[in-house]
Amino acid sequence: MTCEEAEVLLHALIDGELDAGHAREVEAHIEGCPHCAALMKEYQEIRQAMAETDLRYKAPLELRRRIEKALPQPQPQAVVPSRRSVLRGFAMGSAVSAIAATGLFAIVLRNDDEQRIEAEIVSAHLRSLQAGHLTDVISTDQHTVKPWFNGKLDVSPPVIDLTAQGFTLVGGRLDYVNTREIGAVVYKRRQHVINLFVAQTANTERRPATMTTLQGFNIRRWSDHGLNYWAVSDIGADELTEFGDKFEAAMQANKEG
Amino acid sequence: MVVNASQDDPEKARRFREAALPYLDDAYTLARYLLRDTADAEDAVQECYLRAYKHFDSYRGPAMKPWLFAILRNVCRAEYARRKTAPTAVEEVPESAEQASMWNETPDTPERQMMRRFDGDTVRKLIAALAEPFRETFVLREIQNLSYREIADVAAVPVGTVMSRLARARAMLRSAWLAEQEQAK
């Protein structure tokens, strides 16, 4: 191999783009050629120096806003959502988590969708606490509560008895969130009510639980097997986490069982 | 410019945002290096995203980043063309000639001191001084971490051209680096 050839090919060697045969040839040339060996070393040093330097630019916030504004909004506010677009609205939660690392964009979406839905979830929880509004079907028996939902929603919320784990099933209710009907399974911990809201999502990926606090209520939110869950209560975050963990464990046991 | 109403599909918009907006910093970085001007880079990136959105229906992969870059590159080339006809256009030719001669004139002694480290601004300046299309290939490889195949697709040239341009780009950068090093002494 000539130096001329090696001077081009050594770059592909540095970049790991050479096949094994050519790589060996270039390496053999460099071993016997001080000129090419020195060049190779310099290129690697420059490359190392560049890797240690931040050479990227960050898009200005203003540019991000301009692009956001110029693109059609994911959910136009003026249009009354159809049932399908509502489901997409819930699916948005998983989309947000997928791009959570991208900063502002995720925050903007959270404001638009996640936070709005969470605020509605809390409102629904508050409504449920008013006299006579907590349950449509009163039963501590999961085999009564679960069939009750059938035909009332396009998704059947899982109803799991957690009495043995310290969370008493008290019934189920149809509620109204994001302009649509949504299933709520009601539990009690001592005198505290836990509403577990369940909605369908297009995304079947599992999304680990997050805990937020809104208006003094804790919300534990997670997704699994195409369902979004929001557990809302005034019990402490630790107890609500325990509730969520027990619920998910029981779901898992049901599937395996 | 706002995308017209017939394309106002919320689901498409959602998927596009999710797929393309994470690369905004990458796109802006490329535009800055290609156009060497903040305002022009911003305009180019915005135009790129709007064009990408329009053509998003025909996007079949494989990777979003090179796909966006191919669009961005075309936007930037249109900008070069505009500059060339504008009276205040930045003339590219003398600079590339200057760079080429610098490459040839640099003394080439095998035993040399370690390449020294420079701060970010200095390195960016050295890269910005590279002539088109070597700068483009170099940035796609060294800063955007694209493979030769991806660079070939973005720049619409054969892989062999990518390889030779990259060799040339690194040789020019090395010369400029050594010159800077000499000056800094």
Coordinates of C-alpha atoms in Angstrom, one line a residue:
Chain A
M1 CA 0.0 0.0 0.0
T2 CA 1.3 3.5 -0.9
C3 CA 1.3 6.4 1.5
E4 CA -1.2 8.2 -0.8
E5 CA -3.7 5.3 -0.3
A6 CA -3.0 5.0 3.4
E7 CA -3.5 8.7 4.0
V8 CA -7.1 8.3 2.8
L9 CA -7.8 4.9 4.3
L10 CA -6.4 5.7 7.7
H11 CA -9.4 7.9 8.2
A12 CA -11.8 5.1 7.6
L13 CA -9.7 3.1 10.0
I14 CA -10.0 5.8 12.7
D15 CA -13.8 5.8 12.1
G16 CA -14.1 2.1 12.3
E17 CA -15.5 1.9 8.7
L18 CA -13.0 -0.4 7.2
D19 CA -13.6 -4.1 6.8
A20 CA -11.2 -6.4 8.6
G21 CA -9.1 -7.1 5.5
H22 CA -8.4 -3.5 4.6
A23 CA -7.9 -2.6 8.3
R24 CA -5.1 -5.1 8.5
E25 CA -3.5 -3.7 5.3
V26 CA -3.6 -0.1 6.6
E27 CA -2.3 -1.1 10.0
A28 CA 0.5 -3.0 8.4
H29 CA 1.4 0.0 6.3
I30 CA 1.3 2.3 9.3
E31 CA 3.5 0.0 11.3
G32 CA 6.3 0.3 8.7
C33 CA 5.8 4.0 7.8
P34 CA 6.8 6.6 10.3
H35 CA 5.2 9.4 8.2
C36 CA 1.8 7.8 8.2
A37 CA 2.1 6.7 11.8
A38 CA 2.8 10.3 12.8
L39 CA -0.2 11.5 10.8
M40 CA -2.5 8.9 12.3
K41 CA -1.3 9.9 15.8
E42 CA -2.0 13.6 15.0
Y43 CA -5.5 12.9 13.7
Q44 CA -6.3 10.9 16.7
E45 CA -5.0 13.6 19.0
I46 CA -7.1 16.2 17.2
R47 CA -10.1 13.9 17.4
Q48 CA -9.5 13.4 21.1
A49 CA -9.1 17.2 21.7
M50 CA -12.4 17.8 19.8
A51 CA -14.2 15.1 21.8
E52 CA -13.3 16.9 25.0
T53 CA -14.6 20.2 23.6
D54 CA -18.2 21.2 23.3
L55 CA -18.6 22.0 19.7
R56 CA -22.4 21.8 19.5
Y57 CA -24.8 24.6 19.5
K58 CA -28.0 24.8 21.4
A59 CA -31.1 25.9 19.5
P60 CA -32.4 29.2 20.9
L61 CA -35.6 29.0 22.8
E62 CA -37.1 31.5 20.4
L63 CA -36.5 29.2 17.4
R64 CA -38.1 26.3 19.3
R65 CA -41.1 28.5 19.9
R66 CA -41.3 29.6 16.3
I67 CA -41.3 26.1 15.1
E68 CA -43.8 24.9 17.7
K69 CA -46.1 27.7 16.6
A70 CA -45.7 27.1 12.9
L71 CA -46.6 23.4 13.2
P72 CA -50.2 22.4 13.6
Q73 CA -51.1 21.8 17.2
P74 CA -51.4 18.2 18.2
Q75 CA -54.8 18.9 19.8
P76 CA -56.7 21.9 18.5
Q77 CA -58.5 23.5 21.4
A78 CA -61.4 24.9 19.4
V79 CA -62.5 21.5 18.1
V80 CA -64.7 19.4 20.3
P81 CA -62.8 16.1 20.5
S82 CA -64.3 13.0 19.1
R83 CA -64.2 9.8 21.2
R84 CA -61.1 8.7 19.2
S85 CA -59.2 11.9 19.7
V86 CA -59.9 11.7 23.4
L87 CA -58.3 8.3 23.5
R88 CA -55.3 9.9 21.7
G89 CA -55.3 12.5 24.3
F90 CA -54.7 9.9 26.9
A91 CA -52.2 8.2 24.7
M92 CA -50.3 11.6 24.7
G93 CA -49.1 10.7 28.2
S94 CA -46.8 8.0 26.9
A95 CA -45.7 10.1 24.0
V96 CA -44.6 12.7 26.6
S97 CA -42.6 10.2 28.5
A98 CA -40.9 9.0 25.3
I99 CA -39.5 12.4 24.7
A100 CA -39.2 13.5 28.3
A101 CA -35.5 13.9 27.8
T102 CA -35.9 16.6 25.2
G103 CA -36.7 19.4 27.7
L104 CA -38.9 22.3 26.8
F105 CA -41.0 20.3 24.3
A106 CA -42.0 17.8 26.9
I107 CA -42.8 20.6 29.3
V108 CA -45.0 22.3 26.8
L109 CA -46.9 19.1 26.2
R110 CA -47.2 18.4 29.9
N111 CA -48.8 21.8 30.3
D112 CA -51.2 21.2 27.5
D113 CA -52.2 17.6 28.2
E114 CA -50.9 15.9 31.2
Q115 CA -51.4 18.7 33.6
R116 CA -54.9 19.5 32.2
I117 CA -55.9 15.8 32.6
E118 CA -54.4 15.7 36.1
A119 CA -56.3 18.8 37.1
E120 CA -59.5 17.1 35.8
I121 CA -58.7 13.9 37.6
V122 CA -58.4 15.9 40.9
S123 CA -61.7 17.7 40.1
A124 CA -63.4 14.3 39.5
H125 CA -61.9 13.1 42.8
L126 CA -63.3 16.1 44.6
R127 CA -66.8 15.7 43.1
S128 CA -66.7 12.0 44.2
L129 CA -66.2 13.1 47.8
Q130 CA -69.5 15.0 47.9
A131 CA -72.4 13.1 49.5
G132 CA -73.9 10.5 47.3
H133 CA -71.4 10.9 44.5
L134 CA -68.7 8.4 45.4
T135 CA -70.0 5.2 43.8
D136 CA -72.6 4.2 41.2
V137 CA -72.2 0.6 42.2
I138 CA -71.5 -0.2 45.8
S139 CA -69.9 -3.5 46.5
T140 CA -66.8 -4.9 48.2
D141 CA -67.0 -7.8 45.8
Q142 CA -64.8 -7.5 42.7
H143 CA -67.0 -9.9 40.8
T144 CA -69.9 -7.5 41.2
V145 CA -68.0 -4.3 40.4
K146 CA -66.2 -5.5 37.3
P147 CA -69.3 -6.7 35.4
W148 CA -71.1 -3.5 36.2
F149 CA -68.7 -1.6 34.0
N150 CA -69.3 -3.9 31.0
G151 CA -71.1 -2.2 28.2
K152 CA -70.8 1.2 29.9
L153 CA -67.3 1.9 28.6
D154 CA -65.2 0.8 25.7
V155 CA -62.7 -0.4 28.2
S156 CA -63.2 -2.7 31.1
P157 CA -61.2 -1.4 34.1
P158 CA -59.5 -4.1 36.1
V159 CA -61.2 -4.5 39.4
I160 CA -59.0 -6.0 42.1
D161 CA -59.8 -6.7 45.7
L162 CA -57.0 -5.4 47.9
T163 CA -58.8 -5.8 51.2
A164 CA -56.2 -8.3 52.4
Q165 CA -53.5 -5.7 51.6
G166 CA -55.3 -3.0 53.6
F167 CA -57.1 -1.2 50.8
T168 CA -60.9 -2.0 50.8
L169 CA -62.8 -2.1 47.6
V170 CA -66.0 0.0 48.0
G171 CA -67.3 0.2 44.5
G172 CA -67.2 1.7 41.0
R173 CA -68.3 4.8 39.3
L174 CA -68.6 6.3 35.8
D175 CA -66.9 9.7 35.8
Y176 CA -66.2 12.4 33.4
V177 CA -62.7 13.4 32.5
N178 CA -61.4 15.2 29.4
T179 CA -65.0 15.6 28.2
R180 CA -65.5 11.8 28.2
E181 CA -66.7 9.1 30.4
I182 CA -64.0 7.2 32.3
G183 CA -64.1 4.3 34.8
A184 CA -63.3 4.9 38.4
V185 CA -62.7 2.1 40.9
V186 CA -63.1 3.3 44.5
Y187 CA -61.0 2.0 47.4
K188 CA -60.8 3.1 51.0
R189 CA -57.8 3.2 53.3
R190 CA -59.2 3.8 56.9
Q191 CA -61.5 6.8 56.2
H192 CA -59.6 8.0 53.1
V193 CA -60.9 7.5 49.6
I194 CA -58.7 6.4 46.8
N195 CA -60.1 6.9 43.3
L196 CA -58.4 4.8 40.6
F197 CA -59.2 6.2 37.2
V198 CA -58.6 3.9 34.2
A199 CA -58.5 5.0 30.6
Q200 CA -57.5 3.3 27.4
T201 CA -54.3 4.3 25.6
A202 CA -53.1 3.5 22.1
N203 CA -49.6 2.9 23.5
T204 CA -49.2 -0.6 25.0
E205 CA -45.8 0.1 26.5
R206 CA -45.4 -0.1 30.2
R207 CA -44.8 3.3 31.8
P208 CA -43.4 3.3 35.3
A209 CA -45.2 5.1 38.0
T210 CA -44.7 8.8 38.7
M211 CA -46.0 10.7 41.7
T212 CA -47.3 14.3 41.5
T213 CA -49.1 16.5 43.9
L214 CA -51.9 18.8 42.8
Q215 CA -54.1 20.9 45.1
G216 CA -53.0 18.8 48.1
F217 CA -53.8 15.5 46.5
N218 CA -51.3 12.9 45.5
I219 CA -51.6 11.4 42.1
R220 CA -49.8 8.2 41.2
R221 CA -49.8 7.7 37.5
W222 CA -48.7 4.7 35.5
S223 CA -49.5 2.8 32.3
D224 CA -49.5 -0.9 31.6
H225 CA -51.0 -3.1 28.8
G226 CA -52.7 -0.3 27.0
L227 CA -54.3 1.3 30.0
N228 CA -53.5 4.5 31.8
Y229 CA -54.0 4.6 35.5
W230 CA -54.3 7.6 37.9
A231 CA -54.7 6.8 41.6
V232 CA -55.8 9.9 43.5
S233 CA -56.1 10.4 47.2
D234 CA -55.3 12.6 50.2
I235 CA -53.4 9.7 51.8
G236 CA -49.6 10.2 51.9
A237 CA -47.4 9.6 48.9
D238 CA -45.9 6.6 50.6
E239 CA -49.2 4.9 51.2
L240 CA -50.4 5.7 47.7
T241 CA -47.2 4.2 46.4
E242 CA -47.9 1.1 48.5
F243 CA -51.4 1.0 47.0
G244 CA -50.1 1.3 43.4
D245 CA -47.4 -1.4 44.1
K246 CA -49.9 -3.8 45.5
F247 CA -52.3 -3.2 42.7
E248 CA -49.7 -3.8 40.1
A249 CA -48.4 -6.9 41.9
A250 CA -52.0 -8.2 42.0
M251 CA -52.4 -7.5 38.3
Q252 CA -49.2 -9.3 37.6
A253 CA -50.3 -12.3 39.7
N254 CA -53.7 -12.4 37.9
K255 CA -52.0 -12.6 34.5
E256 CA -49.6 -15.3 35.6
G257 CA -52.3 -17.2 37.5
Chain B
M1 CA -44.8 30.5 7.1
V2 CA -47.5 28.3 8.6
V3 CA -48.5 24.9 7.4
N4 CA -51.8 25.1 5.6
A5 CA -55.0 23.8 7.1
S6 CA -55.4 20.7 4.9
Q7 CA -52.3 19.3 6.6
D8 CA -53.7 20.1 10.1
D9 CA -53.9 16.5 11.3
P10 CA -53.5 16.4 15.1
E11 CA -52.2 12.8 15.0
K12 CA -49.7 13.5 12.3
A13 CA -48.5 16.6 14.1
R14 CA -48.1 14.6 17.3
R15 CA -46.1 11.9 15.7
F16 CA -44.0 14.4 13.9
R17 CA -43.2 16.4 17.0
E18 CA -42.3 13.3 18.9
A19 CA -40.0 12.0 16.1
A20 CA -38.4 15.2 14.8
L21 CA -38.2 17.8 17.6
P22 CA -35.7 15.9 19.7
Y23 CA -33.2 16.6 16.9
L24 CA -33.6 20.3 17.0
D25 CA -30.3 21.0 18.6
D26 CA -28.6 18.7 16.1
A27 CA -30.2 20.4 13.2
Y28 CA -29.4 23.8 14.6
T29 CA -25.7 22.8 15.1
L30 CA -25.5 21.6 11.5
A31 CA -27.1 24.8 10.2
R32 CA -24.7 26.9 12.2
Y33 CA -21.7 25.2 10.7
L34 CA -23.0 25.1 7.2
L35 CA -24.2 28.8 7.1
R36 CA -21.9 30.3 9.6
D37 CA -24.6 32.8 10.6
T38 CA -27.0 32.7 13.5
A39 CA -30.0 34.3 11.9
D40 CA -29.7 32.3 8.7
A41 CA -29.2 29.1 10.6
E42 CA -32.4 29.7 12.6
D43 CA -34.4 30.4 9.4
A44 CA -33.0 27.4 7.7
V45 CA -33.9 25.1 10.6
Q46 CA -37.4 26.4 10.8
E47 CA -37.8 26.0 7.0
C48 CA -36.3 22.5 7.4
Y49 CA -38.9 21.5 10.0
L50 CA -41.8 22.8 8.0
R51 CA -40.7 21.0 4.9
A52 CA -40.0 17.8 6.9
Y53 CA -43.6 18.1 8.3
K54 CA -45.0 18.4 4.8
H55 CA -43.1 15.3 3.6
F56 CA -43.6 13.4 6.8
D57 CA -46.3 11.2 5.2
S58 CA -43.7 9.8 2.8
Y59 CA -41.0 9.3 5.6
R60 CA -40.2 5.6 5.8
G61 CA -37.0 5.8 7.8
P62 CA -34.5 4.4 8.4
A63 CA -33.3 7.1 10.8
M64 CA -34.9 10.5 11.5
K65 CA -31.7 12.4 12.0
P66 CA -30.1 11.8 8.6
W67 CA -33.5 12.3 6.9
L68 CA -33.9 15.7 8.6
F69 CA -30.3 16.6 7.7
A70 CA -30.8 15.8 4.0
I71 CA -33.7 18.3 4.0
L72 CA -31.7 20.9 6.0
R73 CA -28.8 20.6 3.7
N74 CA -31.0 21.4 0.7
V75 CA -32.4 24.4 2.5
C76 CA -28.9 25.6 3.2
R77 CA -27.8 25.1 -0.4
A78 CA -30.7 27.2 -1.5
E79 CA -29.4 29.8 0.9
Y80 CA -25.9 29.7 -0.6
A81 CA -27.4 30.2 -4.0
R82 CA -29.3 33.2 -2.7
R83 CA -26.1 34.6 -1.2
K84 CA -24.2 34.2 -4.4
T85 CA -26.7 36.4 -6.3
A86 CA -27.1 38.9 -3.5
P87 CA -24.7 41.9 -3.7
T88 CA -23.5 41.4 -0.2
A89 CA -23.0 37.7 -0.6
V90 CA -20.1 36.0 1.2
E91 CA -17.8 34.9 -1.5
E92 CA -16.9 31.2 -0.9
V93 CA -14.3 30.7 -3.6
P94 CA -11.3 32.7 -2.4
E95 CA -11.6 31.2 1.0
S96 CA -11.5 27.6 -0.3
A97 CA -8.6 28.5 -2.5
E98 CA -6.8 29.9 0.5
Q99 CA -7.5 26.8 2.5
A100 CA -6.3 24.5 -0.2
S101 CA -3.0 26.3 -0.5
M102 CA -2.6 26.3 3.2
W103 CA -3.0 22.6 3.1
N104 CA -0.2 22.2 0.6
E105 CA 2.2 24.6 2.2
T106 CA 2.1 23.2 5.7
P107 CA 5.5 21.6 6.5
D108 CA 5.1 17.9 6.9
T109 CA 7.7 16.6 9.3
P110 CA 6.9 13.2 10.8
E111 CA 8.1 13.9 14.3
R112 CA 6.0 16.6 15.8
Q113 CA 5.0 17.8 19.2
M114 CA 1.6 16.8 20.7
M115 CA -1.4 18.5 19.2
R116 CA -2.4 21.1 21.7
R117 CA -5.9 21.6 23.2
F118 CA -7.9 24.6 22.2
D119 CA -11.0 26.0 23.7
G120 CA -14.4 25.5 22.0
D121 CA -14.5 28.9 20.3
T122 CA -11.1 28.3 18.7
V123 CA -12.0 24.9 17.4
R124 CA -15.3 26.1 16.0
K125 CA -13.5 28.9 14.2
L126 CA -11.1 26.4 12.7
I127 CA -13.9 24.2 11.5
A128 CA -15.9 27.2 10.2
A129 CA -12.9 28.1 8.1
L130 CA -13.0 24.8 6.2
A131 CA -14.3 25.1 2.7
E132 CA -17.5 23.6 1.6
P133 CA -18.2 20.7 1.0
F134 CA -15.4 19.5 3.3
R135 CA -16.9 21.3 6.3
E136 CA -20.2 19.6 5.7
T137 CA -18.7 16.1 5.6
F138 CA -16.5 16.8 8.6
V139 CA -19.3 18.1 10.8
L140 CA -21.6 15.3 9.9
R141 CA -18.9 12.8 10.8
E142 CA -17.2 14.4 13.8
I143 CA -20.0 16.4 15.5
Q144 CA -23.1 14.6 14.4
N145 CA -21.6 11.1 14.5
L146 CA -23.1 9.9 11.2
S147 CA -21.7 6.8 9.5
Y148 CA -20.2 7.1 6.0
R149 CA -23.3 5.6 4.5
E150 CA -25.5 8.1 6.2
I151 CA -23.3 11.0 5.2
A152 CA -23.4 9.8 1.6
D153 CA -27.2 9.8 1.7
V154 CA -27.4 13.2 3.3
A155 CA -25.0 14.8 0.8
A156 CA -26.2 12.7 -2.1
V157 CA -22.7 11.5 -3.1
P158 CA -21.1 8.1 -3.2
V159 CA -19.4 6.7 -0.1
G160 CA -16.0 7.0 -1.8
T161 CA -16.6 10.7 -2.1
V162 CA -17.4 10.9 1.6
M163 CA -14.1 9.1 2.3
S164 CA -12.0 11.4 0.2
R165 CA -13.7 14.6 1.4
L166 CA -13.3 13.5 5.0
A167 CA -9.6 12.8 4.4
R168 CA -9.2 16.2 2.8
A169 CA -11.2 17.9 5.5
R170 CA -9.1 16.4 8.3
A171 CA -5.9 17.3 6.4
M172 CA -7.1 20.9 6.1
L173 CA -8.1 21.0 9.8
R174 CA -4.8 19.6 10.8
S175 CA -2.9 22.3 8.9
A176 CA -5.1 25.0 10.4
W177 CA -4.6 23.4 13.8
L178 CA -0.9 23.4 13.5
A179 CA -0.9 27.0 12.2
E180 CA -3.0 28.1 15.2
Q181 CA -0.6 26.2 17.4
E182 CA 2.3 28.0 15.9
Q183 CA 0.6 31.4 16.4
A184 CA -0.3 30.6 20.0
K185 CA 3.3 30.1 20.9

